[in-house]
Amino acid sequence: GAVVSQHPSRVICKSGTSVKIECRSLDFQATTMFWYRQFPKKSLMLMATSNEGSKATYEQGVEKDKFLINHASLTLSTLTVTSAHPEDSSFYICSLPPAGSYNEQFFGPGTRLTVL
Amino acid sequence: AQTVTQSQPEMSVQEAETVTLSCTYDTSESNYYLFWYKQPPSRQMILVIRQEAYKQQNATENRFSVNFQKAAKSFSLKISDSQLGDTAMYFCAFMKPKYQGAQKLVFGQGTRLTINP
């Protein structure tokens, strides 16, 4: 299956700073990628769909100015958490769109963000 | 909008036993996909099994099988001969087919499964 990497795997930052998380597809070109947020012991919540060459599509309730998404190329999407606050602390996971006959979505390993 | 409900927050069984995880969903669509994903302590999401709604036959993958009841909108996962490595969070998920737009996954709340030695 497709391999997806995320960088960094863990990040700790001070309140008010911005943090960029990268999601790379290592062997598959993707015109879209998905970004999820997962609170501790909770489910995954879709934040937005990243679109190569156009604006991201955000889910209802997700602040576009807080969570900036850029699909720089067919293999790279980035999520920038701007002016981070402690409530932004969470686990962020990206995924590729479904592919192949099995329609499987391949997920990155996730990034744990802690805002102090 | 689609919703997925997992009513069992936690389950615990002994190794080698069989366990069934429940999932119900709500949709007005006739064609869709259902998935069970596993999230072990590493937090990497792993696909366990998939079911296409238009297929009546229940999907099976080795020790994993589903009981898909379309009319009841129920999609349970059965794990036979459970192993210690099956300990994980299990998420039921729903997805529309591609021709209906962006294929976003809608997840249930998850069931934390512990296999005891």
Coordinates of C-alpha atoms in Angstrom, one line a residue:
Chain A
G1 CA 0.0 0.0 0.0
A2 CA 0.9 3.7 -0.2
V3 CA 3.3 5.0 2.3
V4 CA 2.6 8.3 4.0
S5 CA 5.0 10.2 6.2
Q6 CA 4.4 13.1 8.6
H7 CA 6.9 15.5 10.0
P8 CA 7.5 16.1 12.8
S9 CA 6.1 13.2 14.8
R10 CA 6.1 15.3 17.9
V11 CA 6.3 19.0 18.5
I12 CA 6.1 21.1 21.6
C13 CA 5.7 24.9 21.2
K14 CA 4.9 27.9 23.2
S15 CA 1.5 29.6 23.1
G16 CA 1.3 32.2 20.3
T17 CA 3.7 30.5 18.0
S18 CA 2.9 28.8 14.7
V19 CA 3.7 25.2 13.9
K20 CA 3.9 23.6 10.5
I21 CA 3.1 19.9 10.0
E22 CA 4.1 18.2 6.7
C23 CA 2.3 15.2 5.1
R24 CA 4.1 13.5 2.3
S25 CA 3.0 10.7 0.0
L26 CA 6.1 8.7 -0.8
D27 CA 4.9 6.6 -3.7
F28 CA 1.6 8.0 -4.8
Q29 CA 0.6 11.3 -6.4
A30 CA -2.4 12.8 -4.7
T31 CA -4.5 15.7 -5.9
T32 CA -6.3 15.7 -2.5
M33 CA -5.3 14.8 1.0
F34 CA -7.3 14.7 4.2
W35 CA -6.4 16.2 7.6
Y36 CA -7.9 14.8 10.8
R37 CA -7.7 15.8 14.4
Q38 CA -7.9 13.3 17.2
F39 CA -8.3 14.3 20.8
P40 CA -7.1 11.9 23.6
K41 CA -9.1 8.7 23.7
K42 CA -11.5 10.1 21.1
S43 CA -12.3 9.5 17.5
L44 CA -10.8 11.1 14.4
M45 CA -12.5 14.3 13.2
L46 CA -12.0 15.4 9.6
M47 CA -10.8 19.0 9.6
A48 CA -10.3 19.7 5.9
T49 CA -9.6 18.4 2.5
S50 CA -6.4 19.7 0.9
N51 CA -6.6 20.3 -2.8
E52 CA -3.6 20.5 -5.1
G53 CA -3.7 23.8 -7.0
S54 CA -6.7 25.3 -5.2
K55 CA -8.0 26.2 -1.8
A56 CA -8.6 23.6 0.9
T57 CA -12.1 22.6 1.7
Y58 CA -12.8 23.0 5.4
E59 CA -15.4 21.2 7.5
Q60 CA -18.0 23.1 9.3
G61 CA -16.7 24.6 12.5
V62 CA -13.0 24.5 11.6
E63 CA -11.3 27.9 11.6
K64 CA -9.7 28.5 8.3
D65 CA -7.4 31.2 9.6
K66 CA -6.3 29.1 12.5
F67 CA -5.5 26.0 10.5
L68 CA -3.8 26.9 7.2
I69 CA -3.6 24.1 4.7
N70 CA -1.4 24.2 1.6
H71 CA -1.2 21.5 -1.0
A72 CA 2.2 22.4 -2.5
S73 CA 2.6 19.5 -4.8
L74 CA 1.2 16.2 -5.7
T75 CA 3.1 14.6 -2.9
L76 CA 3.1 17.3 -0.2
S77 CA 0.4 18.9 1.9
T78 CA 1.1 21.1 5.0
L79 CA -1.0 22.1 7.9
T80 CA 0.0 25.2 9.8
V81 CA -1.5 25.9 13.2
T82 CA -1.2 29.6 13.6
S83 CA -0.9 31.4 16.9
A84 CA -1.3 28.1 18.7
H85 CA -2.9 27.9 22.1
P86 CA -3.1 25.0 24.6
E87 CA -6.6 24.0 23.3
D88 CA -4.9 23.3 19.9
S89 CA -2.9 20.5 21.5
S90 CA -4.0 17.3 19.8
F91 CA -3.0 14.5 17.5
Y92 CA -3.1 15.4 13.8
I93 CA -3.3 12.8 11.1
C94 CA -3.2 13.1 7.4
S95 CA -4.4 10.5 4.8
L96 CA -4.4 10.0 1.1
P97 CA -7.7 9.6 -0.7
P98 CA -9.0 6.1 -1.4
A99 CA -7.1 4.2 -4.0
G100 CA -7.1 0.9 -5.7
S101 CA -9.9 -1.7 -5.9
Y102 CA -10.0 -1.9 -2.1
N103 CA -10.7 1.8 -1.7
E104 CA -8.4 2.0 1.2
Q105 CA -7.3 5.3 2.7
F106 CA -3.7 5.3 3.8
F107 CA -2.9 7.2 6.9
G108 CA 0.2 9.0 8.0
P109 CA 1.7 8.1 11.4
G110 CA 0.4 11.3 13.0
T111 CA 1.9 14.3 14.7
R112 CA 1.4 15.0 18.4
L113 CA 1.2 18.7 19.0
T114 CA 1.6 20.1 22.6
V115 CA 1.1 23.8 23.1
L116 CA 2.4 25.1 26.5
Chain B
A1 CA -25.3 13.8 7.0
Q2 CA -24.0 10.4 7.8
T3 CA -23.4 9.3 11.4
V4 CA -21.7 6.3 12.8
T5 CA -22.3 5.0 16.3
Q6 CA -20.2 2.6 18.4
S7 CA -22.0 1.9 21.6
Q8 CA -19.3 0.0 23.4
P9 CA -16.6 2.3 24.6
E10 CA -14.5 -0.5 26.1
M11 CA -14.4 -4.3 25.8
S12 CA -12.1 -6.9 27.3
V13 CA -11.7 -10.6 26.6
Q14 CA -9.3 -13.4 27.2
E15 CA -6.8 -14.5 24.6
A16 CA -8.2 -17.0 22.1
E17 CA -11.8 -16.0 22.8
T18 CA -14.1 -14.5 20.2
V19 CA -15.3 -10.9 20.5
T20 CA -17.8 -8.9 18.6
L21 CA -17.7 -5.1 18.2
S22 CA -20.9 -3.3 17.4
C23 CA -21.5 -0.5 14.9
T24 CA -24.6 1.2 13.6
Y25 CA -24.8 4.0 11.0
D26 CA -27.3 6.3 9.6
T27 CA -27.5 7.3 5.9
S28 CA -30.0 7.8 3.1
E29 CA -27.6 6.5 0.5
S30 CA -28.0 3.2 -1.1
N31 CA -24.4 2.7 -2.1
Y32 CA -21.5 3.2 0.2
Y33 CA -18.5 1.6 1.9
L34 CA -18.0 0.6 5.5
F35 CA -14.7 0.0 7.2
W36 CA -13.2 -1.2 10.4
Y37 CA -9.9 0.5 11.3
K38 CA -7.6 -0.5 14.1
Q39 CA -5.4 2.0 16.0
P40 CA -2.9 0.3 18.2
P41 CA -0.9 2.1 20.8
S42 CA 1.5 3.4 18.1
R43 CA -1.6 5.3 16.8
Q44 CA -1.0 4.3 13.2
M45 CA -4.4 3.7 11.6
I46 CA -4.6 0.2 10.0
L47 CA -7.4 -1.1 7.8
V48 CA -8.9 -4.3 9.2
I49 CA -11.7 -5.0 6.8
R50 CA -14.0 -3.4 4.3
Q51 CA -17.6 -4.0 3.1
E52 CA -19.3 -2.6 0.0
A53 CA -23.0 -1.9 0.6
Y54 CA -24.2 -3.5 -2.6
K55 CA -22.5 -6.8 -1.8
Q56 CA -24.7 -9.0 0.3
Q57 CA -21.9 -11.4 1.2
N58 CA -20.2 -10.5 4.5
A59 CA -16.5 -9.7 4.2
T60 CA -13.9 -11.9 5.9
E61 CA -10.2 -11.4 6.4
N62 CA -8.6 -14.4 8.2
R63 CA -9.7 -14.1 11.8
F64 CA -11.8 -11.0 11.1
S65 CA -15.3 -11.1 9.7
V66 CA -18.3 -8.7 9.6
N67 CA -22.0 -9.1 10.0
F68 CA -23.5 -6.5 7.6
Q69 CA -27.2 -5.9 8.0
K70 CA -28.1 -3.3 5.5
A71 CA -31.7 -2.9 6.4
A72 CA -30.8 -2.5 10.0
K73 CA -27.8 -0.3 9.2
S74 CA -25.6 -2.5 11.3
F75 CA -22.0 -3.5 10.7
S76 CA -20.4 -5.5 13.5
L77 CA -16.9 -6.9 13.6
K78 CA -16.1 -10.4 14.9
I79 CA -12.6 -11.2 15.9
S80 CA -12.1 -15.0 16.3
D81 CA -9.2 -16.6 18.2
S82 CA -8.2 -13.2 19.6
Q83 CA -4.6 -12.4 20.1
L84 CA -2.7 -10.1 22.3
G85 CA -1.7 -8.0 19.2
D86 CA -5.4 -7.3 18.6
T87 CA -5.4 -5.0 21.6
A88 CA -6.2 -1.6 20.1
M89 CA -8.8 1.1 19.5
Y90 CA -11.2 0.0 16.8
F91 CA -13.1 2.5 14.7
C92 CA -16.0 1.8 12.4
A93 CA -16.1 4.2 9.4
F94 CA -18.5 5.1 6.6
M95 CA -17.6 6.4 3.2
K96 CA -19.6 7.5 0.1
P97 CA -18.6 6.2 -3.3
K98 CA -16.4 8.4 -5.5
Y99 CA -19.1 9.5 -7.9
Q100 CA -20.9 11.2 -5.0
G101 CA -18.0 13.6 -4.3
A102 CA -15.1 13.7 -1.9
Q103 CA -14.5 10.4 -0.2
K104 CA -14.3 11.5 3.4
L105 CA -14.4 8.9 6.1
V106 CA -16.9 9.4 8.9
F107 CA -15.7 7.6 12.0
G108 CA -17.6 6.2 15.0
Q109 CA -16.5 7.0 18.6
G110 CA -14.3 3.9 18.8
T111 CA -14.1 0.9 21.0
R112 CA -11.1 0.2 23.1
L113 CA -10.5 -3.6 23.0
T114 CA -8.1 -5.2 25.4
I115 CA -7.0 -8.8 25.0
N116 CA -5.9 -10.3 28.2
P117 CA -3.3 -13.2 28.5

